[in-house]
């Protein structure tokens, strides 16, 4: 008999990754939400429980409901789904809180329906949830959550997502200063035009980063983690950004940038030990300024969303 219920881990994700605004993203392993999704005979998406955060249960106001409804519309399944969301990723932190729920809902529904949709189609449904969260149907968080590892959105129309390999010793360290930066504000301040000279520098780095990931060339990855377009403007909204960047690079990080639209700041390091050392250096900056923070150290999650079979097995 086919299962009618599934419990899943939905990873946090880093979008943009310095040079890849709106196109690059990566899934994390040690931070994420849990969801329980259940097939029910009544048509529709019913969010029955949310723990950890105060978010709307109403289907049309929760990204899981909106993304799930998009999948239901495209499916010939006549029933519906009940969804429980256990949030560990704070909304507005810049590590893909809404994306975890949007992607998790459609991944679990697809699984329970016998996988009628491919992963790119799931990204398309999950993007409807992102449209609700930030007014823009961007894919750079939901794509790595669904595909795992690093992803490149080569094109939005038609949607073309490329799976990029993850070097085995690459670790991410993320610090989330407890300040509020609205995604809509951090989008509004961006320029809509760039110069040819800036474009040349930026696409050189995007190519360099992708090549570095394929070649497992950690120095090349580090050299390519540079953003000439968004970071110089957005970093103004994040107190302590320059200090964190300097401290993390001094502690051995390969590179440092804004995670998603901030305020979280990410770094990549070669090896777990350096990643923890970098975390301590980042903490020191906010301790001095007197801003509270959360820190996460994670290896790259090459699987993306996964089923939780027994307690934390398979994570
Ligand atoms: P992040 O910056 O961490 O990616 P977003 O800004 O993308 O977070 O999304 C947060 C917004 O989405 C908030 O306005 C929140 O109320 C809304 N939202 C609706 N449903 C959810 C959900 N299931 N999980 C997280 N955020 C949700």
mmCIF file with all atom_site columns, C-alpha atoms and ligand atoms in Angstrom, residues 13 33 35 47 50 53-56 61-65 85 87 89-102 129-130 132-134 138 141 181-184 259-263, ligand 1:
data_model
loop_
_atom_site.group_PDB
_atom_site.id
_atom_site.type_symbol
_atom_site.label_atom_id
_atom_site.label_alt_id
_atom_site.label_comp_id
_atom_site.label_asym_id
_atom_site.label_entity_id
_atom_site.label_seq_id
_atom_site.pdbx_PDB_ins_code
_atom_site.Cartn_x
_atom_site.Cartn_y
_atom_site.Cartn_z
_atom_site.occupancy
_atom_site.B_iso_or_equiv
_atom_site.pdbx_formal_charge
_atom_site.auth_seq_id
_atom_site.auth_comp_id
_atom_site.auth_asym_id
_atom_site.auth_atom_id
_atom_site.pdbx_PDB_model_num
ATOM   1  C CA  . UNK A 1 13  ? 19.238 27.888 1.579  1.00 0.00 ? 13  UNK A CA  1
ATOM   2  C CA  . UNK A 1 33  ? 12.128 23.111 8.960  1.00 0.00 ? 33  UNK A CA  1
ATOM   3  C CA  . UNK A 1 35  ? 6.772  19.320 7.610  1.00 0.00 ? 35  UNK A CA  1
ATOM   4  C CA  . UNK A 1 47  ? -2.707 23.943 6.923  1.00 0.00 ? 47  UNK A CA  1
ATOM   5  C CA  . UNK A 1 50  ? 2.317  25.595 12.624 1.00 0.00 ? 50  UNK A CA  1
ATOM   6  C CA  . UNK A 1 53  ? 6.679  30.849 14.389 1.00 0.00 ? 53  UNK A CA  1
ATOM   7  C CA  . UNK A 1 54  ? 3.509  32.865 14.247 1.00 0.00 ? 54  UNK A CA  1
ATOM   8  C CA  . UNK A 1 55  ? 2.475  32.474 10.597 1.00 0.00 ? 55  UNK A CA  1
ATOM   9  C CA  . UNK A 1 56  ? -0.955 32.391 8.925  1.00 0.00 ? 56  UNK A CA  1
ATOM   10 C CA  . UNK A 1 61  ? -1.643 33.625 3.035  1.00 0.00 ? 61  UNK A CA  1
ATOM   11 C CA  . UNK A 1 62  ? 0.858  30.834 3.685  1.00 0.00 ? 62  UNK A CA  1
ATOM   12 C CA  . UNK A 1 63  ? 3.477  30.108 1.022  1.00 0.00 ? 63  UNK A CA  1
ATOM   13 C CA  . UNK A 1 64  ? 2.986  26.339 1.528  1.00 0.00 ? 64  UNK A CA  1
ATOM   14 C CA  . UNK A 1 65  ? -0.711 26.780 0.745  1.00 0.00 ? 65  UNK A CA  1
ATOM   15 C CA  . UNK A 1 85  ? 4.757  23.076 9.451  1.00 0.00 ? 85  UNK A CA  1
ATOM   16 C CA  . UNK A 1 87  ? 9.463  26.165 11.672 1.00 0.00 ? 87  UNK A CA  1
ATOM   17 C CA  . UNK A 1 89  ? 14.099 28.965 10.080 1.00 0.00 ? 89  UNK A CA  1
ATOM   18 C CA  . UNK A 1 90  ? 13.067 32.467 11.125 1.00 0.00 ? 90  UNK A CA  1
ATOM   19 C CA  . UNK A 1 91  ? 11.092 34.306 8.430  1.00 0.00 ? 91  UNK A CA  1
ATOM   20 C CA  . UNK A 1 92  ? 12.943 37.328 7.063  1.00 0.00 ? 92  UNK A CA  1
ATOM   21 C CA  . UNK A 1 93  ? 16.368 36.012 8.061  1.00 0.00 ? 93  UNK A CA  1
ATOM   22 C CA  . UNK A 1 94  ? 17.639 35.680 4.493  1.00 0.00 ? 94  UNK A CA  1
ATOM   23 C CA  . UNK A 1 95  ? 18.160 31.919 4.541  1.00 0.00 ? 95  UNK A CA  1
ATOM   24 C CA  . UNK A 1 96  ? 15.046 30.908 2.666  1.00 0.00 ? 96  UNK A CA  1
ATOM   25 C CA  . UNK A 1 97  ? 12.387 30.498 5.328  1.00 0.00 ? 97  UNK A CA  1
ATOM   26 C CA  . UNK A 1 98  ? 9.512  30.900 2.884  1.00 0.00 ? 98  UNK A CA  1
ATOM   27 C CA  . UNK A 1 99  ? 11.301 28.785 0.261  1.00 0.00 ? 99  UNK A CA  1
ATOM   28 C CA  . UNK A 1 100 ? 11.618 25.850 2.693  1.00 0.00 ? 100 UNK A CA  1
ATOM   29 C CA  . UNK A 1 101 ? 7.836  25.767 3.151  1.00 0.00 ? 101 UNK A CA  1
ATOM   30 C CA  . UNK A 1 102 ? 6.988  26.364 -0.542 1.00 0.00 ? 102 UNK A CA  1
ATOM   31 C CA  . UNK A 1 129 ? 4.911  30.701 -2.865 1.00 0.00 ? 129 UNK A CA  1
ATOM   32 C CA  . UNK A 1 130 ? 7.947  32.979 -3.299 1.00 0.00 ? 130 UNK A CA  1
ATOM   33 C CA  . UNK A 1 132 ? 3.524  35.665 -2.111 1.00 0.00 ? 132 UNK A CA  1
ATOM   34 C CA  . UNK A 1 133 ? 6.484  36.154 0.266  1.00 0.00 ? 133 UNK A CA  1
ATOM   35 C CA  . UNK A 1 134 ? 8.447  38.776 -1.659 1.00 0.00 ? 134 UNK A CA  1
ATOM   36 C CA  . UNK A 1 138 ? 12.388 34.105 -7.763 1.00 0.00 ? 138 UNK A CA  1
ATOM   37 C CA  . UNK A 1 141 ? 16.100 29.532 -2.903 1.00 0.00 ? 141 UNK A CA  1
ATOM   38 C CA  . UNK A 1 181 ? 15.619 44.078 6.873  1.00 0.00 ? 181 UNK A CA  1
ATOM   39 C CA  . UNK A 1 182 ? 12.453 43.875 4.771  1.00 0.00 ? 182 UNK A CA  1
ATOM   40 C CA  . UNK A 1 183 ? 12.999 41.937 1.501  1.00 0.00 ? 183 UNK A CA  1
ATOM   41 C CA  . UNK A 1 184 ? 10.898 44.557 -0.300 1.00 0.00 ? 184 UNK A CA  1
ATOM   42 C CA  . UNK A 1 259 ? 22.796 35.662 2.256  1.00 0.00 ? 259 UNK A CA  1
ATOM   43 C CA  . UNK A 1 260 ? 19.711 36.259 0.125  1.00 0.00 ? 260 UNK A CA  1
ATOM   44 C CA  . UNK A 1 261 ? 18.436 39.754 0.803  1.00 0.00 ? 261 UNK A CA  1
ATOM   45 C CA  . UNK A 1 262 ? 20.039 39.780 4.280  1.00 0.00 ? 262 UNK A CA  1
ATOM   46 C CA  . UNK A 1 263 ? 20.456 40.472 7.097  1.00 0.00 ? 263 UNK A CA  1
HETATM 47 P P1  . LIG B 2 .   ? 13.674 34.781 4.040  1.00 0.00 ? 1   LIG B P1  1
HETATM 48 O O1  . LIG B 2 .   ? 14.246 36.167 3.895  1.00 0.00 ? 1   LIG B O1  1
HETATM 49 O O2  . LIG B 2 .   ? 14.162 34.066 5.252  1.00 0.00 ? 1   LIG B O2  1
HETATM 50 O O3  . LIG B 2 .   ? 13.828 33.989 2.792  1.00 0.00 ? 1   LIG B O3  1
HETATM 51 P P2  . LIG B 2 .   ? 11.229 35.641 3.184  1.00 0.00 ? 1   LIG B P2  1
HETATM 52 O O4  . LIG B 2 .   ? 11.336 37.134 3.322  1.00 0.00 ? 1   LIG B O4  1
HETATM 53 O O5  . LIG B 2 .   ? 11.436 35.016 1.848  1.00 0.00 ? 1   LIG B O5  1
HETATM 54 O O6  . LIG B 2 .   ? 12.158 34.953 4.254  1.00 0.00 ? 1   LIG B O6  1
HETATM 55 O O7  . LIG B 2 .   ? 9.773  35.204 3.613  1.00 0.00 ? 1   LIG B O7  1
HETATM 56 C C1  . LIG B 2 .   ? 9.166  35.633 4.755  1.00 0.00 ? 1   LIG B C1  1
HETATM 57 C C2  . LIG B 2 .   ? 7.747  36.149 4.431  1.00 0.00 ? 1   LIG B C2  1
HETATM 58 O O8  . LIG B 2 .   ? 6.888  35.092 3.975  1.00 0.00 ? 1   LIG B O8  1
HETATM 59 C C3  . LIG B 2 .   ? 7.117  36.691 5.703  1.00 0.00 ? 1   LIG B C3  1
HETATM 60 O O9  . LIG B 2 .   ? 6.376  37.835 5.336  1.00 0.00 ? 1   LIG B O9  1
HETATM 61 C C4  . LIG B 2 .   ? 6.171  35.573 6.140  1.00 0.00 ? 1   LIG B C4  1
HETATM 62 O O10 . LIG B 2 .   ? 5.067  36.037 6.875  1.00 0.00 ? 1   LIG B O10 1
HETATM 63 C C5  . LIG B 2 .   ? 5.739  34.981 4.804  1.00 0.00 ? 1   LIG B C5  1
HETATM 64 N N1  . LIG B 2 .   ? 5.321  33.571 4.924  1.00 0.00 ? 1   LIG B N1  1
HETATM 65 C C6  . LIG B 2 .   ? 4.127  33.033 4.607  1.00 0.00 ? 1   LIG B C6  1
HETATM 66 N N2  . LIG B 2 .   ? 4.117  31.703 4.819  1.00 0.00 ? 1   LIG B N2  1
HETATM 67 C C7  . LIG B 2 .   ? 5.330  31.364 5.299  1.00 0.00 ? 1   LIG B C7  1
HETATM 68 C C8  . LIG B 2 .   ? 5.923  30.132 5.703  1.00 0.00 ? 1   LIG B C8  1
HETATM 69 N N3  . LIG B 2 .   ? 5.266  28.968 5.676  1.00 0.00 ? 1   LIG B N3  1
HETATM 70 N N4  . LIG B 2 .   ? 7.201  30.167 6.114  1.00 0.00 ? 1   LIG B N4  1
HETATM 71 C C9  . LIG B 2 .   ? 7.896  31.332 6.161  1.00 0.00 ? 1   LIG B C9  1
HETATM 72 N N5  . LIG B 2 .   ? 7.394  32.530 5.795  1.00 0.00 ? 1   LIG B N5  1
HETATM 73 C C10 . LIG B 2 .   ? 6.111  32.555 5.355  1.00 0.00 ? 1   LIG B C10 1
#
